Structures are given as C-alpha cells and as structure tokens.
mmCIF file of C-alpha atoms in Angstrom:
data_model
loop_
_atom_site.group_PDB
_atom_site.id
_atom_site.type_symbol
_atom_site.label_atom_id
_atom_site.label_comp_id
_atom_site.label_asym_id
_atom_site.label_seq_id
_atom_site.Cartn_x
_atom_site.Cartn_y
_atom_site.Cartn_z
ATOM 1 C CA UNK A 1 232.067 116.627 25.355
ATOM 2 C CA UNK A 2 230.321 113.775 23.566
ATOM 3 C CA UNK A 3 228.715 110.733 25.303
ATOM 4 C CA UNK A 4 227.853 107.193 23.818
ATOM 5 C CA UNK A 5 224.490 105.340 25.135
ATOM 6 C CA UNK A 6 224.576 102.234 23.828
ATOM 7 C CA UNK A 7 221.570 99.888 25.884
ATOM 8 C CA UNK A 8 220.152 100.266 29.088
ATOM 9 C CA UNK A 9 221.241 97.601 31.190
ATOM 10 C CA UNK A 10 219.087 97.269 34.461
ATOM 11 C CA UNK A 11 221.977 96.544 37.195
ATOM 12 C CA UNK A 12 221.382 93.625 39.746
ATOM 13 C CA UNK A 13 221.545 93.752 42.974
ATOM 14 C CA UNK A 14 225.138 92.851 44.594
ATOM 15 C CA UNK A 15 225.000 89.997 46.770
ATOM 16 C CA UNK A 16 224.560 90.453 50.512
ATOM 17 C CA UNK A 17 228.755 89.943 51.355
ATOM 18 C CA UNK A 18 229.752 91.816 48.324
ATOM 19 C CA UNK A 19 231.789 89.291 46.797
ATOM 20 C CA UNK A 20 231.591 89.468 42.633
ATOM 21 C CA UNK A 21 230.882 86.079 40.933
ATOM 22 C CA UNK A 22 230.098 85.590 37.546
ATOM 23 C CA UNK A 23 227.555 82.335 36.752
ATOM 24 C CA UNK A 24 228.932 79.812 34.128
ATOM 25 C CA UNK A 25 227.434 81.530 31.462
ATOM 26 C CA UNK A 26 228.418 85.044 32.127
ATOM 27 C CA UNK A 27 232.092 83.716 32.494
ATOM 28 C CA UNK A 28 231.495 82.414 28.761
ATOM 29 C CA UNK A 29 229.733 85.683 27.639
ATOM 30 C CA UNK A 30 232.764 87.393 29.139
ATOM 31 C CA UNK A 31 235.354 85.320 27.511
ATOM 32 C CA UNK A 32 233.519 85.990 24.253
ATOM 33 C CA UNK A 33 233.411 89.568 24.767
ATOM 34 C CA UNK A 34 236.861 89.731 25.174
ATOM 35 C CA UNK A 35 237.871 87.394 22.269
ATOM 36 C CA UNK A 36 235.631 89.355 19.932
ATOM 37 C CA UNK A 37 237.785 92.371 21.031
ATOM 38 C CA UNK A 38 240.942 90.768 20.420
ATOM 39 C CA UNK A 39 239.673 89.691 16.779
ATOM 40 C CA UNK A 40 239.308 92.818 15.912
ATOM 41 C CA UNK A 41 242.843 93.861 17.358
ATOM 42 C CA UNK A 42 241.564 95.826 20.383
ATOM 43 C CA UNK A 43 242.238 95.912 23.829
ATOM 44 C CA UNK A 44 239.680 96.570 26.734
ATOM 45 C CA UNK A 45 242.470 97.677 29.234
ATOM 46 C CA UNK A 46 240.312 98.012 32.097
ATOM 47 C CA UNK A 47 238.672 94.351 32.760
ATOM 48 C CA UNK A 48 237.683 94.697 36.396
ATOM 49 C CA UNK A 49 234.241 94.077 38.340
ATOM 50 C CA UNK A 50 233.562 97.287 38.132
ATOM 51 C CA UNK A 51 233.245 97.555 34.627
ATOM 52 C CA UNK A 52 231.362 94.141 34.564
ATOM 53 C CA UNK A 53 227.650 93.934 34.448
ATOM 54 C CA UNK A 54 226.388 90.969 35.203
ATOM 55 C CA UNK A 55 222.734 90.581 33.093
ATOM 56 C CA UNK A 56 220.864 87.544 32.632
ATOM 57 C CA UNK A 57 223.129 84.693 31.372
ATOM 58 C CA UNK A 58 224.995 87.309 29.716
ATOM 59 C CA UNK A 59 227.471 90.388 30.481
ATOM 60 C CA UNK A 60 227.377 93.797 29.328
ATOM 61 C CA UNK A 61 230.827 95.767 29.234
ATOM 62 C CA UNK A 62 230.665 98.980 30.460
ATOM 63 C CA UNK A 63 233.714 101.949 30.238
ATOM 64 C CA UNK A 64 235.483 101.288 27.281
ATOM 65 C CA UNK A 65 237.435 104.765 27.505
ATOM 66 C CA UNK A 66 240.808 102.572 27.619
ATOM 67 C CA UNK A 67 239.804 100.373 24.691
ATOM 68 C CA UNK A 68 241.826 100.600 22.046
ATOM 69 C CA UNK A 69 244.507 99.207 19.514
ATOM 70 C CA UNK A 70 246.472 96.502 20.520
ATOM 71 C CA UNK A 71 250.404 97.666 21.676
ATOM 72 C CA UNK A 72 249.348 101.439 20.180
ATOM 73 C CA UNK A 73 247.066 102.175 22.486
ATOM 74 C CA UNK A 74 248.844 103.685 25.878
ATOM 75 C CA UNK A 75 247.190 103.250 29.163
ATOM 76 C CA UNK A 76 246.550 106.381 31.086
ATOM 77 C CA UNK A 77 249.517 108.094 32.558
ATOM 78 C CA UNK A 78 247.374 108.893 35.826
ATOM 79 C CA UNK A 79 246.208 105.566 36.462
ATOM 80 C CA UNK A 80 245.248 103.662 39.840
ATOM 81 C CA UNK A 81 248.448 101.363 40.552
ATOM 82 C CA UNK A 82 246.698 100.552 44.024
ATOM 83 C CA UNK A 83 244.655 98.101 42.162
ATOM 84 C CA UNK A 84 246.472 94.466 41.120
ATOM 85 C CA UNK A 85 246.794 95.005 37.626
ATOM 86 C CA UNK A 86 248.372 92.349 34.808
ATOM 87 C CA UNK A 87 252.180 91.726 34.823
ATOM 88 C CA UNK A 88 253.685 94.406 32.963
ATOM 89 C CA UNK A 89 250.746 96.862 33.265
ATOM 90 C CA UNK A 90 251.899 100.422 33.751
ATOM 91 C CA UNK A 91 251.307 104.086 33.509
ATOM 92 C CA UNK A 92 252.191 105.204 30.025
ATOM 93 C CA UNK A 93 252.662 101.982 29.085
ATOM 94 C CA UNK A 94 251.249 99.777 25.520
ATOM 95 C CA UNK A 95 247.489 98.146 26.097
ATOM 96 C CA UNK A 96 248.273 94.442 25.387
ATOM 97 C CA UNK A 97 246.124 91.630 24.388
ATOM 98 C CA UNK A 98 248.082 89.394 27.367
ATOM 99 C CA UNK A 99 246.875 92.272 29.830
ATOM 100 C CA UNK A 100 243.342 91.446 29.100
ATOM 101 C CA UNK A 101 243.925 87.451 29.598
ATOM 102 C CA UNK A 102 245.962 87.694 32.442
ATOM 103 C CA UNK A 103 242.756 89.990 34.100
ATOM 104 C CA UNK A 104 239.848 87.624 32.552
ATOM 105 C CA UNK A 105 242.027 84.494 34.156
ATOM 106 C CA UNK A 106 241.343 86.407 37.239
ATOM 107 C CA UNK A 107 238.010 87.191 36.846
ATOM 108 C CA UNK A 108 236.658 83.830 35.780
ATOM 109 C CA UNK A 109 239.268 80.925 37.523
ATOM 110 C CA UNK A 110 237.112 77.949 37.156
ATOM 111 C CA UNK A 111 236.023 78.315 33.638
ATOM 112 C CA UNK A 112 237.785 76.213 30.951
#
C-alpha cells in the first residue's frame, strides 16, 4: 500500500443548509485546476463536491485515484452510477477531457 500527502488543507466548515457553493475565485481556481490537467493530457474523472476543498480564495483537489490519461485511462468498472455523471460516463468506459467540462459546467454555472 503506498499513500501520497501532499499539503494539509484545514477543511471549512459546511454551511448551515448544506448546499456547496464555490466563491468567484474558487470557481476560477477550479477552472484552472482543471485546465492545467487537461494541458498536460490528464483527466480528473471524479470532479464532484466531494472531492472539492474549498480554501481561501483558492481550491485544493483532493482524490485523484481516477486521474489519469486522457481516452486511456478507464473509469472504474465498480463505479457509483447513482450519482449524475457526464454524458457518456460509464463503467469501464475511456476518462475524457469533455467528462471533466461537462462536471466543472455543473459545478461552477455562473462563472464565465
């Protein structure tokens, strides 16, 4: 077994109803995250709250066990499908670039 620490990231507190909003910044943060990924050919896989930690004006991605190479990478045959993943998103099936979009879009709908 072999683990990766990368920072500590102190988590915030979730607001009171439980909803998950990112601030202006964070939504920009996140979009570079995932465009910095996407440079480099990669695919996160698994952009959801969850993974998400909000931190300041920034993010901090957390989980990047899906990560990989873009269309090469496979997405995990025992996956949730309860959860509303991108169009085309499926057990077994190729981590794509769109995938990623398609879940930041829903993530962050009012930025730019």
């Amino acid at each position: 077994m072999r683990v990766a620490v990368m920072a500590y990231v102190p988590s915030a507190s979730p607001p009171n109803d439980n909803t998950f909003s990112l601030t202006p910044e964070q939504q920009a943060a996140l979009r570079r995250a995932v465009s910095l990924l996407h440079e480099a050919d990669l695919v996160f896989g698994d952009l959801r709250e969850p993974n998400i930690i909000p931190h300041g004006n920034t993010i901090a991605l957390i989980d990047f066990e899906w990560c990989g190479p873009s269309s090469t990478a496979l997405y995990p045959t025992d996956m949730n499908l309860v959860i509303d993943w991108a169009p085309g998103v499926r057990q077994g099936g190729p981590l794509q670039k769109e995938h990623d979009l398609w879940m930041l879009e829903a993530l962050c709908p009012s930025a730019p």
